[in-house]
Amino acid sequence: MIPRPRQGAIAFSFLCLLIITPLNAAPMSTTFQLDTSTSRANPTPKPMRRLTVPRVRARKKDGVTEEPLVMLTAYTARQAQLLDAHCDLLLVGDSLGQVIYGLPSTIPVTLEMMANHGAAVVRGSYHSVVVVDMPFGSYEGSKEQAFESASYLLKQTGAAAVKLEGGEAMAETVEFLNSRGIPVMGHVGLTPQAVNVLGGYAARGRSDSEADKIVSDAVALDKAGAFAIVIEGVVEPIAIETTKAVSVPTIGIGASAQCDGQVLVTEDMLGMFERVPRFVKRYDDIAGMIDKTVATYAEEVRSRSFPSEEQTYQPKS
Ligand code: KIV
């Protein structure tokens, strides 16, 4: 017999659906069971008070960040549950285009993809500030377009902030969003959404003009009210200069340990991919572990040793 949910649980789920439906026009299905004591998806980490954007911003005082900020990407509820207690920020990055959807770049990523994954990550976390990337084409047209897209993302996901790419060109938009209740994380240096302009993913800041632009972009974002700035793929001296030039925390990826925090794509640092950019440290070999485990499973299925008695139901005697 397949175990069935209790009547009470069904009634509770139905009640939740009734309550949630008017807030979210399209309720999303979840494979998690609802924990009726906490109303959170199971299994849950120990509840903690969620960090806030002002507290993240305040970690850099008078140009000094005593304890660097820890950020990782997260795209799913379960991944968020596993990362949450260790991180200050979870970034629902548009890198999900390549990592989850197998797309060639972040260009085809849509607002709906970001909204769906952002909502899952918020459901799976208690502690970290969740930041959702604004995808290419959803904010560059005008500050009003940016507000419409960013407010949609915050409403759909429950995230606390958005991230967008670009410096001086985006400063007016950042100011517009921030003054209307939407905290913004900036992103300078190698900005993957601009791959067609940049011509690839090489490190930035090697020429004087590139270096000056990275620093002035970050300063413009700082003045516009960004609460933190990602510095990606920038030669170390320029990453350090940029970090010193701004009052808000910088978060490095392929930048410098002197940044005010660090971010990596979680799948990269866990070793889900054999080939990773030079700046990634592979902390483990999850791809190898999956390969070995699945080979064992396949062998056991083929030899009929799985399922064994332990994993099969027998009639009650
Ligand atoms: O999309 C992403 O994952 C990012 C990080 C690499 C900073 O923007």
mmCIF file of C-alpha atoms and ligand atoms in Angstrom:
data_model
loop_
_atom_site.group_PDB
_atom_site.id
_atom_site.type_symbol
_atom_site.label_atom_id
_atom_site.label_comp_id
_atom_site.label_asym_id
_atom_site.label_seq_id
_atom_site.Cartn_x
_atom_site.Cartn_y
_atom_site.Cartn_z
ATOM 1 C CA MET A 1 0.000 0.000 0.000
ATOM 2 C CA ILE A 2 1.294 3.429 -0.837
ATOM 3 C CA PRO A 3 1.073 5.672 2.280
ATOM 4 C CA ARG A 4 -1.518 8.408 1.809
ATOM 5 C CA PRO A 5 -1.540 11.897 3.346
ATOM 6 C CA ARG A 6 -3.835 12.288 6.339
ATOM 7 C CA GLN A 7 -7.223 14.010 5.893
ATOM 8 C CA GLY A 8 -6.090 16.848 8.195
ATOM 9 C CA ALA A 9 -3.018 17.481 6.064
ATOM 10 C CA ILE A 10 -5.138 17.593 2.912
ATOM 11 C CA ALA A 11 -7.549 20.067 4.523
ATOM 12 C CA PHE A 12 -4.632 22.210 5.712
ATOM 13 C CA SER A 13 -3.004 22.214 2.252
ATOM 14 C CA PHE A 14 -6.331 23.203 0.705
ATOM 15 C CA LEU A 15 -6.717 26.020 3.236
ATOM 16 C CA CYS A 16 -3.177 27.250 2.432
ATOM 17 C CA LEU A 17 -3.979 27.171 -1.284
ATOM 18 C CA LEU A 18 -7.084 29.276 -0.657
ATOM 19 C CA ILE A 19 -5.091 31.770 1.396
ATOM 20 C CA ILE A 20 -2.125 31.908 -0.971
ATOM 21 C CA THR A 21 -3.974 31.950 -4.300
ATOM 22 C CA PRO A 22 -5.200 35.570 -4.235
ATOM 23 C CA LEU A 23 -1.638 36.783 -3.467
ATOM 24 C CA ASN A 24 0.024 34.752 -6.213
ATOM 25 C CA ALA A 25 -2.106 34.565 -9.327
ATOM 26 C CA ALA A 26 -0.388 31.337 -10.431
ATOM 27 C CA PRO A 27 0.389 29.174 -7.379
ATOM 28 C CA MET A 28 3.375 26.977 -8.046
ATOM 29 C CA SER A 29 3.394 23.313 -7.242
ATOM 30 C CA THR A 30 5.949 21.993 -4.798
ATOM 31 C CA THR A 31 7.266 18.519 -4.199
ATOM 32 C CA PHE A 32 7.919 19.348 -0.546
ATOM 33 C CA GLN A 33 5.506 18.411 2.202
ATOM 34 C CA LEU A 34 4.190 21.272 4.229
ATOM 35 C CA ASP A 35 5.334 21.301 7.842
ATOM 36 C CA THR A 36 2.136 22.286 9.639
ATOM 37 C CA SER A 37 3.961 23.627 12.694
ATOM 38 C CA THR A 38 6.111 26.093 10.741
ATOM 39 C CA SER A 39 4.274 26.319 7.395
ATOM 40 C CA ARG A 40 7.657 25.711 5.753
ATOM 41 C CA ALA A 41 8.798 23.084 3.296
ATOM 42 C CA ASN A 42 10.412 20.001 4.797
ATOM 43 C CA PRO A 43 13.146 19.186 5.631
ATOM 44 C CA THR A 44 13.836 22.536 7.224
ATOM 45 C CA PRO A 45 16.969 24.047 8.718
ATOM 46 C CA LYS A 46 16.748 25.521 12.211
ATOM 47 C CA PRO A 47 14.844 28.800 11.878
ATOM 48 C CA MET A 48 16.983 31.915 12.213
ATOM 49 C CA ARG A 49 16.207 35.573 11.783
ATOM 50 C CA ARG A 50 16.721 36.566 8.170
ATOM 51 C CA LEU A 51 19.464 39.096 7.506
ATOM 52 C CA THR A 52 18.392 42.369 5.934
ATOM 53 C CA VAL A 53 19.795 44.518 3.157
ATOM 54 C CA PRO A 54 20.708 47.378 5.572
ATOM 55 C CA ARG A 55 22.607 44.917 7.783
ATOM 56 C CA VAL A 56 24.525 43.595 4.779
ATOM 57 C CA ARG A 57 25.285 47.165 3.677
ATOM 58 C CA ALA A 58 26.425 48.041 7.222
ATOM 59 C CA ARG A 59 29.039 45.265 7.253
ATOM 60 C CA LYS A 60 31.383 47.772 5.552
ATOM 61 C CA LYS A 61 32.098 50.602 7.990
ATOM 62 C CA ASP A 62 34.413 53.476 7.084
ATOM 63 C CA GLY A 63 35.844 51.443 4.233
ATOM 64 C CA VAL A 64 36.504 48.323 6.321
ATOM 65 C CA THR A 65 34.648 44.999 6.318
ATOM 66 C CA GLU A 66 35.804 42.998 9.319
ATOM 67 C CA GLU A 67 33.991 39.818 8.358
ATOM 68 C CA PRO A 68 33.744 39.218 4.591
ATOM 69 C CA LEU A 69 30.287 38.564 3.146
ATOM 70 C CA VAL A 70 29.589 35.018 1.976
ATOM 71 C CA MET A 71 27.402 34.669 -1.108
ATOM 72 C CA LEU A 72 26.631 31.631 -3.282
ATOM 73 C CA THR A 73 24.221 31.110 -6.127
ATOM 74 C CA ALA A 74 21.081 29.056 -5.478
ATOM 75 C CA TYR A 75 18.393 28.059 -7.943
ATOM 76 C CA THR A 76 16.238 25.513 -6.098
ATOM 77 C CA ALA A 77 14.535 25.178 -2.712
ATOM 78 C CA ARG A 78 16.589 22.168 -1.632
ATOM 79 C CA GLN A 79 19.837 23.823 -2.665
ATOM 80 C CA ALA A 80 18.826 26.921 -0.692
ATOM 81 C CA GLN A 81 18.092 24.770 2.376
ATOM 82 C CA LEU A 82 21.580 23.299 2.238
ATOM 83 C CA LEU A 83 23.412 26.594 1.673
ATOM 84 C CA ASP A 84 21.360 28.979 3.788
ATOM 85 C CA ALA A 85 22.915 28.592 7.230
ATOM 86 C CA HIS A 86 26.429 29.126 5.828
ATOM 87 C CA CYS A 87 25.724 32.199 3.720
ATOM 88 C CA ASP A 88 24.870 35.866 4.200
ATOM 89 C CA LEU A 89 23.369 36.165 0.726
ATOM 90 C CA LEU A 90 21.913 33.710 -1.767
ATOM 91 C CA LEU A 91 22.015 34.914 -5.362
ATOM 92 C CA VAL A 92 19.450 33.550 -7.779
ATOM 93 C CA GLY A 93 21.815 34.244 -10.645
ATOM 94 C CA ASP A 94 20.850 34.330 -14.293
ATOM 95 C CA SER A 95 23.735 31.859 -14.628
ATOM 96 C CA LEU A 96 20.881 29.391 -14.139
ATOM 97 C CA GLY A 97 20.510 29.749 -17.923
ATOM 98 C CA GLN A 98 23.685 27.749 -18.452
ATOM 99 C CA VAL A 99 23.748 25.729 -15.218
ATOM 100 C CA ILE A 100 20.113 24.555 -15.108
ATOM 101 C CA TYR A 101 18.782 25.035 -18.635
ATOM 102 C CA GLY A 102 21.882 24.231 -20.716
ATOM 103 C CA LEU A 103 21.644 27.535 -22.596
ATOM 104 C CA PRO A 104 24.740 28.919 -24.339
ATOM 105 C CA SER A 105 24.696 32.215 -22.390
ATOM 106 C CA THR A 106 22.527 34.254 -20.006
ATOM 107 C CA ILE A 107 20.958 36.200 -22.900
ATOM 108 C CA PRO A 108 17.880 33.934 -23.373
ATOM 109 C CA VAL A 109 16.967 33.869 -19.643
ATOM 110 C CA THR A 110 13.458 35.228 -18.967
ATOM 111 C CA LEU A 111 11.770 37.049 -16.072
ATOM 112 C CA GLU A 112 9.524 34.011 -15.554
ATOM 113 C CA MET A 113 12.526 31.706 -15.091
ATOM 114 C CA MET A 114 13.980 34.124 -12.530
ATOM 115 C CA ALA A 115 10.624 34.435 -10.745
ATOM 116 C CA ASN A 116 10.096 30.668 -10.495
ATOM 117 C CA HIS A 117 13.597 29.899 -9.226
ATOM 118 C CA GLY A 118 13.628 32.977 -6.982
ATOM 119 C CA ALA A 119 10.414 31.853 -5.272
ATOM 120 C CA ALA A 120 11.864 28.370 -4.726
ATOM 121 C CA VAL A 121 15.016 29.784 -3.125
ATOM 122 C CA VAL A 122 13.032 32.058 -0.806
ATOM 123 C CA ARG A 123 10.889 29.058 0.238
ATOM 124 C CA GLY A 124 14.031 27.086 0.999
ATOM 125 C CA SER A 125 15.803 29.730 3.115
ATOM 126 C CA TYR A 126 15.376 31.444 6.471
ATOM 127 C CA HIS A 127 18.579 33.283 7.088
ATOM 128 C CA SER A 128 20.212 34.711 3.967
ATOM 129 C CA VAL A 129 19.239 37.799 2.040
ATOM 130 C CA VAL A 130 17.929 36.488 -1.290
ATOM 131 C CA VAL A 131 18.912 38.556 -4.333
ATOM 132 C CA VAL A 132 17.400 37.825 -7.753
ATOM 133 C CA ASP A 133 19.147 38.715 -11.013
ATOM 134 C CA MET A 134 17.286 40.909 -13.484
ATOM 135 C CA PRO A 135 17.601 39.050 -16.800
ATOM 136 C CA PHE A 136 18.854 40.619 -20.042
ATOM 137 C CA GLY A 137 16.207 42.796 -21.710
ATOM 138 C CA SER A 138 14.107 43.279 -18.581
ATOM 139 C CA TYR A 139 15.605 46.564 -17.345
ATOM 140 C CA GLU A 140 17.881 48.305 -19.845
ATOM 141 C CA GLY A 141 15.098 49.994 -21.874
ATOM 142 C CA SER A 142 14.111 52.573 -19.240
ATOM 143 C CA LYS A 143 13.959 53.058 -15.498
ATOM 144 C CA GLU A 144 10.203 52.494 -15.665
ATOM 145 C CA GLN A 145 10.722 49.141 -17.425
ATOM 146 C CA ALA A 146 13.260 48.270 -14.731
ATOM 147 C CA PHE A 147 10.770 49.143 -11.967
ATOM 148 C CA GLU A 148 8.057 47.010 -13.568
ATOM 149 C CA SER A 149 10.395 44.012 -13.892
ATOM 150 C CA ALA A 150 12.004 44.391 -10.472
ATOM 151 C CA SER A 151 8.695 44.855 -8.652
ATOM 152 C CA TYR A 152 7.334 41.771 -10.444
ATOM 153 C CA LEU A 153 10.347 39.770 -9.249
ATOM 154 C CA LEU A 154 9.999 40.929 -5.643
ATOM 155 C CA LYS A 155 6.233 40.268 -5.606
ATOM 156 C CA GLN A 156 6.542 36.807 -7.169
ATOM 157 C CA THR A 157 9.504 35.613 -5.127
ATOM 158 C CA GLY A 158 9.534 37.356 -1.758
ATOM 159 C CA ALA A 159 13.224 38.145 -2.348
ATOM 160 C CA ALA A 160 14.700 41.257 -0.727
ATOM 161 C CA ALA A 161 16.659 42.722 -3.624
ATOM 162 C CA VAL A 162 17.531 42.534 -7.298
ATOM 163 C CA LYS A 163 20.881 42.580 -9.082
ATOM 164 C CA LEU A 164 21.542 44.201 -12.419
ATOM 165 C CA GLU A 165 24.603 44.507 -14.630
ATOM 166 C CA GLY A 166 26.218 47.769 -15.738
ATOM 167 C CA GLY A 167 27.697 50.862 -14.123
ATOM 168 C CA GLU A 168 27.299 54.523 -15.044
ATOM 169 C CA ALA A 169 24.693 53.676 -17.705
ATOM 170 C CA MET A 170 22.509 52.071 -15.016
ATOM 171 C CA ALA A 171 23.073 54.615 -12.217
ATOM 172 C CA GLU A 172 19.855 56.555 -12.886
ATOM 173 C CA THR A 173 17.898 53.283 -12.890
ATOM 174 C CA VAL A 174 19.488 52.145 -9.612
ATOM 175 C CA GLU A 175 18.569 55.483 -7.989
ATOM 176 C CA PHE A 176 15.012 55.201 -9.362
ATOM 177 C CA LEU A 177 14.525 51.667 -8.009
ATOM 178 C CA ASN A 178 16.167 52.311 -4.657
ATOM 179 C CA SER A 179 14.102 55.430 -3.996
ATOM 180 C CA ARG A 180 10.959 53.393 -4.750
ATOM 181 C CA GLY A 181 11.670 50.573 -2.306
ATOM 182 C CA ILE A 182 13.748 48.175 -4.379
ATOM 183 C CA PRO A 183 17.285 47.526 -3.084
ATOM 184 C CA VAL A 184 19.765 46.981 -5.903
ATOM 185 C CA MET A 185 23.048 45.091 -6.042
ATOM 186 C CA GLY A 186 25.295 46.329 -8.875
ATOM 187 C CA HIS A 187 27.611 44.232 -11.064
ATOM 188 C CA VAL A 188 30.700 45.622 -12.834
ATOM 189 C CA GLY A 189 33.760 44.357 -14.689
ATOM 190 C CA LEU A 190 32.977 41.247 -16.697
ATOM 191 C CA THR A 191 29.229 41.530 -17.199
ATOM 192 C CA PRO A 192 28.104 38.298 -18.917
ATOM 193 C CA GLN A 193 24.909 39.818 -20.351
ATOM 194 C CA ALA A 194 27.182 42.093 -22.432
ATOM 195 C CA VAL A 195 29.058 39.114 -23.931
ATOM 196 C CA ASN A 196 28.160 40.206 -27.469
ATOM 197 C CA VAL A 197 29.673 43.649 -26.878
ATOM 198 C CA LEU A 198 32.675 42.399 -24.901
ATOM 199 C CA GLY A 199 33.366 39.583 -27.381
ATOM 200 C CA GLY A 200 33.884 36.910 -24.708
ATOM 201 C CA TYR A 201 34.428 36.224 -21.027
ATOM 202 C CA ALA A 202 38.070 37.337 -20.651
ATOM 203 C CA ALA A 203 39.165 39.203 -17.513
ATOM 204 C CA ARG A 204 38.668 42.975 -17.613
ATOM 205 C CA GLY A 205 40.749 45.903 -16.445
ATOM 206 C CA ARG A 206 44.032 45.139 -18.235
ATOM 207 C CA SER A 207 44.116 48.448 -20.119
ATOM 208 C CA ASP A 208 44.049 51.853 -18.418
ATOM 209 C CA SER A 209 40.766 52.777 -20.064
ATOM 210 C CA GLU A 210 39.090 49.517 -18.974
ATOM 211 C CA ALA A 211 40.462 49.910 -15.452
ATOM 212 C CA ASP A 212 39.244 53.538 -15.179
ATOM 213 C CA LYS A 213 35.804 52.506 -16.432
ATOM 214 C CA ILE A 214 35.448 49.716 -13.842
ATOM 215 C CA VAL A 215 36.280 52.084 -10.993
ATOM 216 C CA SER A 216 34.059 54.903 -12.277
ATOM 217 C CA ASP A 217 31.179 52.439 -12.914
ATOM 218 C CA ALA A 218 31.374 51.201 -9.325
ATOM 219 C CA VAL A 219 31.579 54.750 -7.924
ATOM 220 C CA ALA A 220 28.493 55.727 -9.971
ATOM 221 C CA LEU A 221 26.546 52.729 -8.581
ATOM 222 C CA ASP A 222 27.636 53.574 -5.048
ATOM 223 C CA LYS A 223 26.452 57.188 -5.445
ATOM 224 C CA ALA A 224 23.165 55.954 -6.941
ATOM 225 C CA GLY A 225 22.437 53.900 -3.818
ATOM 226 C CA ALA A 226 23.387 50.326 -4.710
ATOM 227 C CA PHE A 227 23.779 48.410 -1.423
ATOM 228 C CA ALA A 228 26.589 46.171 -2.698
ATOM 229 C CA ILE A 229 28.499 45.652 -5.928
ATOM 230 C CA VAL A 230 29.663 42.418 -7.565
ATOM 231 C CA ILE A 231 33.085 42.749 -9.204
ATOM 232 C CA GLU A 232 33.480 39.929 -11.718
ATOM 233 C CA GLY A 233 36.539 38.858 -13.732
ATOM 234 C CA VAL A 234 38.705 41.883 -12.986
ATOM 235 C CA VAL A 235 42.505 41.959 -12.584
ATOM 236 C CA GLU A 236 43.314 42.018 -8.882
ATOM 237 C CA PRO A 237 44.841 45.527 -8.491
ATOM 238 C CA ILE A 238 41.754 47.080 -10.103
ATOM 239 C CA ALA A 239 39.414 44.985 -7.942
ATOM 240 C CA ILE A 240 41.274 46.297 -4.868
ATOM 241 C CA GLU A 241 41.211 49.889 -6.155
ATOM 242 C CA THR A 242 37.470 49.588 -6.826
ATOM 243 C CA THR A 243 36.834 48.159 -3.366
ATOM 244 C CA LYS A 244 38.686 51.116 -1.804
ATOM 245 C CA ALA A 245 36.846 53.615 -4.015
ATOM 246 C CA VAL A 246 33.316 52.697 -2.897
ATOM 247 C CA SER A 247 31.553 52.952 0.459
ATOM 248 C CA VAL A 248 29.415 49.826 -0.034
ATOM 249 C CA PRO A 249 30.621 46.206 0.138
ATOM 250 C CA THR A 250 32.103 44.715 -3.010
ATOM 251 C CA ILE A 251 31.601 41.022 -3.678
ATOM 252 C CA GLY A 252 34.308 39.454 -5.789
ATOM 253 C CA ILE A 253 34.195 36.602 -8.283
ATOM 254 C CA GLY A 254 37.458 36.237 -10.165
ATOM 255 C CA ALA A 255 38.571 39.469 -8.493
ATOM 256 C CA SER A 256 40.462 39.553 -5.156
ATOM 257 C CA ALA A 257 40.383 38.245 -1.592
ATOM 258 C CA GLN A 258 40.546 41.943 -0.629
ATOM 259 C CA CYS A 259 36.954 42.421 -1.816
ATOM 260 C CA ASP A 260 34.407 42.776 1.003
ATOM 261 C CA GLY A 261 32.900 39.394 0.166
ATOM 262 C CA GLN A 262 33.020 36.529 -2.315
ATOM 263 C CA VAL A 263 30.540 34.736 -4.545
ATOM 264 C CA LEU A 264 30.818 31.594 -6.655
ATOM 265 C CA VAL A 265 28.382 29.584 -8.714
ATOM 266 C CA THR A 266 27.567 26.734 -6.320
ATOM 267 C CA GLU A 267 27.680 24.005 -8.980
ATOM 268 C CA ASP A 268 31.165 25.206 -9.995
ATOM 269 C CA MET A 269 32.593 25.121 -6.476
ATOM 270 C CA LEU A 270 30.989 21.762 -5.684
ATOM 271 C CA GLY A 271 32.585 20.210 -8.768
ATOM 272 C CA MET A 272 29.459 19.558 -10.825
ATOM 273 C CA PHE A 273 31.394 20.521 -13.946
ATOM 274 C CA GLU A 274 34.746 19.138 -15.075
ATOM 275 C CA ARG A 275 35.780 22.409 -16.727
ATOM 276 C CA VAL A 276 35.518 25.604 -14.715
ATOM 277 C CA PRO A 277 36.961 29.095 -15.111
ATOM 278 C CA ARG A 278 40.416 29.669 -13.611
ATOM 279 C CA PHE A 279 39.006 31.691 -10.702
ATOM 280 C CA VAL A 280 36.845 28.806 -9.441
ATOM 281 C CA LYS A 281 38.108 26.582 -6.668
ATOM 282 C CA ARG A 282 36.537 23.110 -6.956
ATOM 283 C CA TYR A 283 35.973 22.263 -3.288
ATOM 284 C CA ASP A 284 34.682 18.789 -4.109
ATOM 285 C CA ASP A 285 33.957 16.423 -6.992
ATOM 286 C CA ILE A 286 30.186 16.049 -6.995
ATOM 287 C CA ALA A 287 30.172 15.097 -10.686
ATOM 288 C CA GLY A 288 32.512 12.187 -9.927
ATOM 289 C CA MET A 289 30.406 11.181 -6.927
ATOM 290 C CA ILE A 290 27.206 11.178 -9.015
ATOM 291 C CA ASP A 291 28.891 9.175 -11.773
ATOM 292 C CA LYS A 292 30.067 6.521 -9.313
ATOM 293 C CA THR A 293 26.731 6.342 -7.490
ATOM 294 C CA VAL A 294 24.633 6.119 -10.651
ATOM 295 C CA ALA A 295 26.933 3.438 -12.075
ATOM 296 C CA THR A 296 26.294 1.364 -8.916
ATOM 297 C CA TYR A 297 22.523 1.905 -9.236
ATOM 298 C CA ALA A 298 22.542 0.911 -12.923
ATOM 299 C CA GLU A 299 24.549 -2.215 -12.148
ATOM 300 C CA GLU A 300 22.131 -3.201 -9.334
ATOM 301 C CA VAL A 301 19.067 -2.648 -11.541
ATOM 302 C CA ARG A 302 20.580 -4.734 -14.332
ATOM 303 C CA SER A 303 21.526 -7.538 -11.946
ATOM 304 C CA ARG A 304 18.090 -7.363 -10.215
ATOM 305 C CA SER A 305 19.764 -6.787 -6.838
ATOM 306 C CA PHE A 306 17.797 -3.530 -6.461
ATOM 307 C CA PRO A 307 15.186 -3.277 -5.028
ATOM 308 C CA SER A 308 15.997 -5.747 -2.290
ATOM 309 C CA GLU A 309 13.731 -6.959 0.511
ATOM 310 C CA GLU A 310 14.445 -3.770 2.449
ATOM 311 C CA GLN A 311 12.967 -1.565 -0.265
ATOM 312 C CA THR A 312 9.884 -3.643 -1.126
ATOM 313 C CA TYR A 313 6.437 -3.844 0.499
ATOM 314 C CA GLN A 314 5.103 -7.222 1.536
ATOM 315 C CA PRO A 315 1.512 -8.101 2.430
ATOM 316 C CA LYS A 316 0.832 -8.009 6.184
ATOM 317 C CA SER A 317 0.958 -11.559 7.607
HETATM 318 O O1 KIV B 1 24.483 34.962 -12.558
HETATM 319 C C1 KIV B 1 25.328 34.775 -11.670
HETATM 320 O O2 KIV B 1 25.484 33.674 -11.131
HETATM 321 C C2 KIV B 1 26.140 35.905 -11.273
HETATM 322 C C3 KIV B 1 27.305 35.634 -10.388
HETATM 323 C C4 KIV B 1 28.327 34.884 -11.111
HETATM 324 C C5 KIV B 1 27.837 36.870 -9.766
HETATM 325 O O3 KIV B 1 25.883 36.995 -11.664
#
